[in-house]
Coordinates of C-alpha atoms and ligand atoms in Angstrom, one line a residue:
M1283 CA 20.6 -8.2 23.2
K1284 CA 18.2 -5.6 21.8
Q1285 CA 15.4 -6.9 19.7
T1286 CA 15.6 -6.0 16.0
S1287 CA 12.8 -4.3 14.1
R1288 CA 12.3 -7.5 12.1
E1289 CA 12.0 -9.6 15.3
L1290 CA 9.6 -7.1 16.8
F1291 CA 7.5 -7.3 13.5
K1292 CA 7.5 -11.1 13.6
D1293 CA 6.4 -11.1 17.3
A1294 CA 3.7 -8.4 16.8
T1295 CA 2.3 -10.1 13.7
S1296 CA 2.2 -13.5 15.2
G1297 CA 0.3 -12.4 18.3
K1298 CA 3.2 -12.4 20.9
K1299 CA 3.2 -9.7 23.5
T1300 CA 5.4 -6.7 22.6
N1301 CA 6.3 -3.5 24.5
R1302 CA 5.2 -1.4 21.5
P1303 CA 3.8 -1.8 18.0
P1304 CA 6.2 -1.8 15.0
V1305 CA 5.8 1.4 13.0
W1306 CA 5.9 2.5 9.3
L1307 CA 3.9 5.0 7.3
M1308 CA 2.0 4.5 4.0
R1309 CA 3.8 6.6 1.3
Q1310 CA 6.7 7.1 3.8
A1311 CA 9.2 7.6 0.9
G1312 CA 8.1 10.7 -1.0
R1313 CA 7.6 14.4 -1.2
F1314 CA 7.4 15.3 2.5
L1315 CA 11.1 14.4 2.7
P1316 CA 13.7 17.1 1.6
E1317 CA 16.1 14.3 0.5
Y1318 CA 13.4 12.9 -1.8
R1319 CA 12.7 16.3 -3.3
E1320 CA 16.5 16.6 -3.9
L1321 CA 16.5 13.2 -5.7
K1322 CA 13.6 14.4 -7.9
K1323 CA 15.7 17.4 -9.1
T1324 CA 18.0 15.0 -11.1
H1325 CA 15.7 12.1 -11.8
T1326 CA 12.0 11.6 -12.8
F1327 CA 9.7 9.4 -10.7
T1328 CA 9.8 6.7 -13.4
Q1329 CA 13.6 6.7 -13.5
I1330 CA 13.7 6.2 -9.7
V1331 CA 11.1 3.4 -9.8
Q1332 CA 12.8 1.6 -12.7
T1333 CA 16.4 1.9 -11.6
P1334 CA 17.0 -0.6 -8.7
D1335 CA 19.7 1.4 -7.0
L1336 CA 17.6 4.6 -7.1
A1337 CA 14.5 2.8 -5.9
V1338 CA 16.5 1.4 -3.0
E1339 CA 17.8 4.8 -2.2
A1340 CA 14.3 6.3 -2.1
T1341 CA 13.2 3.3 0.0
L1342 CA 16.0 3.9 2.5
Q1343 CA 15.5 7.7 2.9
P1344 CA 12.7 7.5 5.5
I1345 CA 14.4 4.6 7.3
R1346 CA 17.6 6.6 7.7
R1347 CA 15.8 9.6 9.0
F1348 CA 13.2 8.0 11.3
D1349 CA 14.5 4.4 11.8
F1350 CA 11.0 3.0 10.9
D1351 CA 10.7 -0.7 11.7
C1352 CA 9.4 -1.5 8.2
A1353 CA 10.5 -0.5 4.7
I1354 CA 8.1 -0.6 1.7
I1355 CA 9.7 -0.9 -1.7
F1356 CA 9.6 2.4 -3.6
S1357 CA 7.4 1.7 -6.6
D1358 CA 3.8 2.3 -7.6
I1359 CA 0.6 0.3 -8.1
L1360 CA 0.5 1.5 -11.7
V1361 CA 3.7 -0.4 -12.7
V1362 CA 1.4 -3.4 -13.3
A1363 CA -0.7 -1.3 -15.7
E1364 CA 2.4 -0.3 -17.5
A1365 CA 3.6 -4.0 -17.7
L1366 CA 0.3 -4.8 -19.2
G1367 CA 0.8 -2.3 -22.0
F1368 CA -1.0 0.7 -20.5
E1369 CA 1.7 3.3 -19.7
Y1370 CA 1.1 6.2 -17.4
E1371 CA 2.5 9.7 -17.2
F1372 CA 2.2 12.7 -14.8
K1373 CA -0.1 15.6 -15.7
D1374 CA 1.4 19.1 -15.5
T1375 CA -1.5 20.0 -13.2
G1376 CA -0.7 17.1 -10.8
G1377 CA -2.0 13.6 -10.8
I1378 CA -1.7 10.8 -13.3
R1379 CA -2.8 10.1 -16.9
L1380 CA -2.8 6.8 -18.8
L1381 CA -1.7 7.0 -22.4
K1382 CA -4.5 4.6 -23.4
T1383 CA -7.4 3.1 -21.4
V1384 CA -9.5 -0.1 -21.3
S1385 CA -12.9 0.4 -22.8
N1386 CA -13.8 -2.6 -25.0
E1387 CA -13.2 -6.3 -25.7
K1388 CA -10.1 -5.6 -27.8
D1389 CA -8.4 -3.8 -25.0
V1390 CA -9.2 -6.6 -22.6
I1391 CA -7.8 -9.2 -25.1
E1392 CA -4.6 -7.1 -25.4
L1393 CA -4.3 -6.9 -21.6
T1394 CA -4.9 -10.6 -21.1
A1395 CA -2.3 -11.5 -23.7
R1396 CA 0.4 -9.8 -21.5
V1397 CA -0.5 -11.3 -18.1
N1398 CA 2.3 -13.9 -18.2
D1399 CA 4.9 -11.3 -19.3
V1400 CA 4.3 -9.0 -16.3
C1401 CA 7.2 -10.4 -14.3
Q1402 CA 9.7 -10.0 -17.1
H1403 CA 8.8 -6.4 -17.4
L1404 CA 9.0 -5.9 -13.6
Q1405 CA 12.4 -7.5 -13.0
Y1406 CA 13.6 -4.2 -11.7
V1407 CA 11.3 -4.5 -8.7
K1408 CA 12.7 -7.9 -7.9
E1409 CA 16.3 -6.7 -8.2
A1410 CA 15.5 -3.7 -6.0
L1411 CA 14.0 -6.0 -3.3
Q1412 CA 17.0 -8.2 -3.4
I1413 CA 19.4 -5.3 -2.9
L1414 CA 17.1 -3.9 -0.1
R1415 CA 17.1 -7.3 1.7
N1416 CA 20.9 -7.1 1.8
E1417 CA 20.9 -3.5 3.0
L1418 CA 18.2 -4.1 5.7
P1419 CA 18.7 -7.6 7.2
H1420 CA 17.1 -6.4 10.4
K1421 CA 14.1 -4.5 9.2
A1422 CA 10.7 -5.9 8.0
I1423 CA 10.3 -5.4 4.3
Y1424 CA 6.9 -4.9 2.5
G1425 CA 6.2 -5.8 -1.1
F1426 CA 2.9 -4.5 -2.5
C1427 CA 0.5 -4.3 -5.4
G1428 CA -2.8 -2.5 -6.1
A1429 CA -6.1 -4.3 -5.7
P1430 CA -7.5 -5.3 -9.1
W1431 CA -10.5 -3.0 -8.4
T1432 CA -8.3 0.0 -7.7
L1433 CA -6.0 -0.7 -10.6
A1434 CA -9.1 -1.0 -12.8
C1435 CA -10.3 2.4 -11.7
Y1436 CA -7.2 3.9 -13.3
L1437 CA -7.1 1.6 -16.4
V1438 CA -10.7 2.4 -17.3
Q1439 CA -11.0 6.0 -16.2
G1440 CA -7.5 6.9 -17.5
E1441 CA -6.8 9.5 -14.7
N1442 CA -7.4 10.1 -11.1
I1443 CA -10.7 11.9 -10.9
Q1444 CA -13.2 11.7 -8.0
G1445 CA -15.5 8.7 -8.1
F1446 CA -13.9 7.0 -11.2
P1447 CA -17.4 6.8 -12.8
K1448 CA -16.3 4.9 -15.9
L1449 CA -15.5 1.7 -14.1
L1450 CA -18.9 1.3 -12.5
Q1451 CA -20.5 2.2 -15.9
L1452 CA -18.5 -0.6 -17.6
Q1453 CA -19.3 -3.1 -14.9
Q1454 CA -23.0 -2.4 -15.2
S1455 CA -23.2 -2.2 -19.0
N1456 CA -20.9 -5.1 -19.7
P1457 CA -20.5 -7.4 -16.6
V1458 CA -19.0 -10.2 -18.8
L1459 CA -16.2 -7.9 -20.0
F1460 CA -15.7 -6.6 -16.4
E1461 CA -15.3 -10.1 -15.2
K1462 CA -12.7 -10.9 -17.9
M1463 CA -10.7 -7.8 -17.2
M1464 CA -10.7 -8.5 -13.4
N1465 CA -9.6 -12.0 -14.0
A1466 CA -6.7 -10.8 -16.1
L1467 CA -5.7 -8.1 -13.5
T1468 CA -5.9 -10.7 -10.7
Q1469 CA -3.7 -13.2 -12.5
A1470 CA -1.2 -10.4 -13.3
S1471 CA -1.2 -9.4 -9.6
I1472 CA -0.7 -13.0 -8.5
N1473 CA 2.3 -13.4 -10.9
Y1474 CA 3.7 -10.1 -9.6
A1475 CA 3.1 -11.0 -5.9
N1476 CA 4.8 -14.4 -6.4
M1477 CA 7.8 -12.7 -8.0
Q1478 CA 8.1 -10.4 -4.9
L1479 CA 7.6 -13.3 -2.5
Q1480 CA 10.8 -14.9 -4.0
T1481 CA 12.9 -12.2 -2.3
Q1482 CA 12.3 -12.8 1.4
I1483 CA 9.9 -10.0 2.0
D1484 CA 8.2 -10.1 5.4
A1485 CA 4.8 -8.7 4.4
F1486 CA 2.8 -8.0 1.3
Q1487 CA 0.2 -5.3 1.2
V1488 CA -2.7 -5.0 -1.3
F1489 CA -3.7 -1.3 -1.7
D1490 CA -7.5 -1.0 -2.3
S1491 CA -7.6 2.8 -2.1
H1492 CA -10.9 3.0 -3.9
A1493 CA -12.7 0.2 -2.1
G1494 CA -15.2 2.8 -0.8
L1495 CA -16.6 3.4 -4.3
T1496 CA -18.4 0.0 -4.1
S1497 CA -21.9 0.3 -2.9
L1498 CA -23.2 -1.4 0.2
N1499 CA -23.0 -5.2 -0.1
S1500 CA -21.3 -5.1 -3.4
Y1501 CA -17.7 -5.0 -2.2
N1502 CA -17.1 -8.7 -2.3
E1503 CA -18.5 -9.1 -5.9
L1504 CA -16.6 -6.0 -7.2
S1505 CA -13.3 -6.1 -5.3
G1506 CA -13.0 -8.5 -2.4
K1507 CA -13.3 -11.8 -4.2
W1508 CA -10.3 -10.8 -6.5
I1509 CA -8.2 -9.7 -3.5
A1510 CA -9.1 -13.0 -1.8
K1511 CA -7.3 -14.9 -4.6
I1512 CA -4.2 -12.8 -4.1
V1513 CA -4.3 -13.3 -0.3
E1514 CA -4.5 -17.0 -0.8
E1515 CA -1.1 -16.9 -2.7
I1516 CA 0.6 -14.9 0.1
K1517 CA -0.7 -17.1 3.0
G1518 CA 2.1 -18.8 4.9
K1519 CA 4.8 -17.0 2.8
A1520 CA 4.5 -13.4 4.2
V1521 CA 2.1 -11.5 6.4
S1522 CA -0.9 -10.4 4.2
V1523 CA -2.2 -6.9 4.7
V1524 CA -5.1 -5.3 2.9
F1525 CA -5.6 -1.5 2.9
A1526 CA -9.4 -1.5 2.5
N1527 CA -9.9 2.3 2.4
E1528 CA -13.2 3.7 3.7
M1529 CA -14.3 0.2 4.7
S1530 CA -14.1 0.5 8.5
G1531 CA -17.8 0.6 8.8
R1532 CA -18.2 -2.4 6.4
L1533 CA -15.7 -4.8 7.8
A1534 CA -18.1 -7.8 7.6
E1535 CA -17.7 -7.4 3.8
A1536 CA -14.0 -6.5 3.8
T1537 CA -12.8 -9.3 6.0
K1538 CA -14.1 -11.9 3.6
T1539 CA -10.7 -11.5 1.8
N1540 CA -9.3 -13.5 4.7
A1541 CA -6.1 -11.3 5.1
D1542 CA -4.0 -11.5 8.2
F1543 CA -4.1 -7.7 8.7
Y1544 CA -6.4 -4.9 7.7
S1545 CA -5.1 -1.3 7.4
L1546 CA -7.9 1.0 8.5
D1547 CA -9.0 4.5 8.0
A1548 CA -9.6 6.8 11.0
T1549 CA -13.4 6.5 11.3
K1550 CA -13.3 3.7 14.0
K1551 CA -11.3 3.1 17.2
L1552 CA -9.1 0.1 16.5
S1553 CA -10.1 -1.6 19.8
E1554 CA -13.8 -1.4 18.8
V1555 CA -13.0 -3.2 15.6
R1556 CA -10.9 -5.8 17.4
N1557 CA -13.7 -6.5 19.9
Q1558 CA -15.9 -7.4 16.9
Y1559 CA -13.4 -9.0 14.5
N1560 CA -10.4 -11.2 15.4
I1561 CA -8.1 -9.7 12.8
G1562 CA -4.7 -8.0 12.9
L1563 CA -4.9 -4.2 12.6
Q1564 CA -2.7 -1.6 11.0
G1565 CA -3.3 2.1 11.5
N1566 CA -4.8 4.5 12.1
L1567 CA -3.5 8.0 12.9
P1568 CA -5.1 10.6 10.5
P1569 CA -2.4 11.9 8.1
E1570 CA -3.9 15.4 8.6
I1571 CA -2.4 15.4 12.2
L1572 CA 1.1 15.2 10.8
S1573 CA 0.4 18.2 8.5
N1574 CA -1.7 20.5 10.7
S1575 CA -1.0 19.8 14.4
T1576 CA 1.8 20.6 16.7
A1577 CA 4.4 18.0 17.8
Q1578 CA 2.8 17.8 21.2
Q1579 CA -0.7 17.1 19.7
T1580 CA 0.8 14.5 17.5
A1581 CA 2.4 12.8 20.4
L1582 CA -0.9 12.8 22.3
R1583 CA -2.9 11.3 19.4
T1584 CA -0.2 8.7 18.9
K1585 CA -0.2 7.6 22.5
E1586 CA -4.1 7.4 22.4
I1587 CA -3.8 4.8 19.6
I1588 CA -1.1 2.7 21.4
D1589 CA -3.0 2.9 24.7
D1590 CA -6.2 1.8 23.0
M1591 CA -4.5 -1.3 21.4
K1592 CA -1.9 -2.3 24.0
D1593 CA -3.9 -5.1 25.6
F1594 CA -4.8 -6.6 22.2
G1595 CA -1.5 -7.0 20.4
R1596 CA -1.4 -7.8 16.6
H1597 CA -1.1 -4.1 15.9
I1598 CA 1.1 -2.4 13.4
F1599 CA 1.2 1.4 13.9
N1600 CA 0.6 3.4 10.6
L1601 CA -1.5 6.2 9.2
A1602 CA -5.1 6.0 8.2
H1603 CA -4.0 6.9 4.6
G1604 CA -0.8 8.0 2.9
I1605 CA 1.3 10.7 4.5
K1606 CA 0.8 14.1 2.8
P1607 CA 3.5 16.1 1.0
D1608 CA 3.1 18.9 3.6
A1609 CA 3.6 16.7 6.7
K1610 CA 5.9 18.3 9.2
L1611 CA 9.2 16.5 9.9
E1612 CA 9.0 17.4 13.6
N1613 CA 5.6 15.8 13.9
V1614 CA 6.8 12.5 12.3
E1615 CA 9.7 12.6 14.8
A1616 CA 7.3 13.2 17.7
M1617 CA 5.2 10.3 16.6
C1618 CA 8.3 8.0 16.4
Q1619 CA 9.6 9.1 19.8
T1620 CA 6.2 8.4 21.4
I1621 CA 6.1 4.9 20.0
R1622 CA 9.7 4.0 20.7
G1623 CA 9.6 5.5 24.2
Y1624 CA 6.3 3.7 25.1
Ligands
LIG3085 O1 4.5 3.9 0.5 C1 5.6 4.1 -0.1 O2 6.5 5.0 0.3 C2 6.0 3.3 -1.3 C3 5.7 4.0 -2.6 C4 4.3 4.1 -3.1 C5 4.0 5.1 -4.1 N1 2.7 4.9 -4.5 C6 5.0 6.2 -4.6 C7 4.4 7.3 -5.3 C8 3.2 3.4 -2.9 C9 2.9 2.2 -2.0 C10 2.2 3.9 -3.8 C11 0.8 3.3 -3.9 C12 -0.2 3.9 -4.8 N2 0.0 4.6 -6.0 C13 -1.6 4.0 -4.5 C14 -2.2 3.3 -3.3 C15 -2.0 4.1 -2.0 C16 -2.8 5.4 -1.9 O3 -2.2 6.4 -1.7 O4 -4.0 5.3 -2.0 C17 -2.2 4.7 -5.5 C18 -3.7 4.9 -5.6 C19 -1.2 5.0 -6.5 C20 -1.4 5.7 -7.8 C21 -0.7 7.0 -7.9 N3 0.7 7.2 -7.8 C22 -1.3 8.3 -8.0 C23 -2.7 8.6 -8.2 C24 -0.2 9.2 -8.1 C25 -0.3 10.7 -8.4 C26 -0.8 11.4 -7.3 C27 0.3 11.8 -6.3 O5 0.2 11.4 -5.2 O6 1.1 12.6 -6.8 C28 1.0 8.5 -7.9 C29 2.4 9.0 -7.9 C30 3.3 8.6 -6.8 N4 3.5 7.4 -6.3 C31 4.2 9.5 -6.1 C32 4.9 8.7 -5.1 C33 6.0 9.1 -4.2 C34 4.4 11.0 -6.3 C35 5.3 11.1 -7.4 C36 6.2 12.3 -7.3 O7 5.9 13.4 -7.7 O8 7.3 12.1 -6.7

């Protein structure tokens, strides 16, 4: 009988030999899909996220079209900020804005007071994951949250601007307050992760999209040590994956979080990393290829990555970062065909 995607994922992540890596794409549900743009004509992003049937629908769209091996629940890292009392909205000019930010002791006290209510606010995510498990018994399902550091970038800055300078300013001017805030965000993330782990997910990914903002040798102190606490909760219950963006050159620091898998950017060949570190690897096709290349070029670059990793195993095929809204459908199709036909 043909192996299911879920079985393939289990084999690949536990180090068994497989014919090909399992595949999914970060941000696979979203604006590059015509059916997602259609859904957005009648519902806002927040409505989709907060309504379990709609969140499941958005999650299933890329699976229906491309038959990916893994589904990631349609949500956002910022739902935790919202559950802590810091709501977000979309700017007319694109990007995100928080209605209020964290800047002083009072804000951190307010945030800390809500840590144990997070799951109550986020029941809709649990419900969506339960429906999804029923819909997709044979696919691997990912839950996720933001890394406390990356979440703090948004909470303190209030919007996504280059460099998020206010967080580093806060950490340097008031390290005690920084520590208190990070503790609260970590505990909220642990509560949230545990709620998701109750729903038979196969993997849990922590998105540290702004890991690269930490200066050399400060990653562990600013971000890694908090992620390590979340990873510890996931161990043995689901495959733990950390997207440590822009950290390929600093893996000695990043791997201290002790995750099972690291999702890497495109600055290093995966086999080079594997020769040096005995870790599972997710990645790392540059998303620009899907937007700017031809189907044939996409197929070639895809094959290069699988060739490079085929003797190593413990590889999950993915992009180096999230798929872009202008990605071409025929390129995603060429990538999938190359992987499946390998
Ligand atoms: O991967 C998936 O398909 C699951 C869904 C998912 C979304 N956001 C949906 C989304 C996931 C895993 C995320 C994670 C996320 N959210 C991250 C980490 C990953 C990364 O890309 O670095 C970050 C930093 C965020 C915060 C966030 N969400 C920003 C800054 C924005 C606005 C910028 C943008 O991309 O428009 C969002 C909005 C968002 N989250 C959209 C989607 C599909 C776009 C909303 C829309 O217009 O439909």
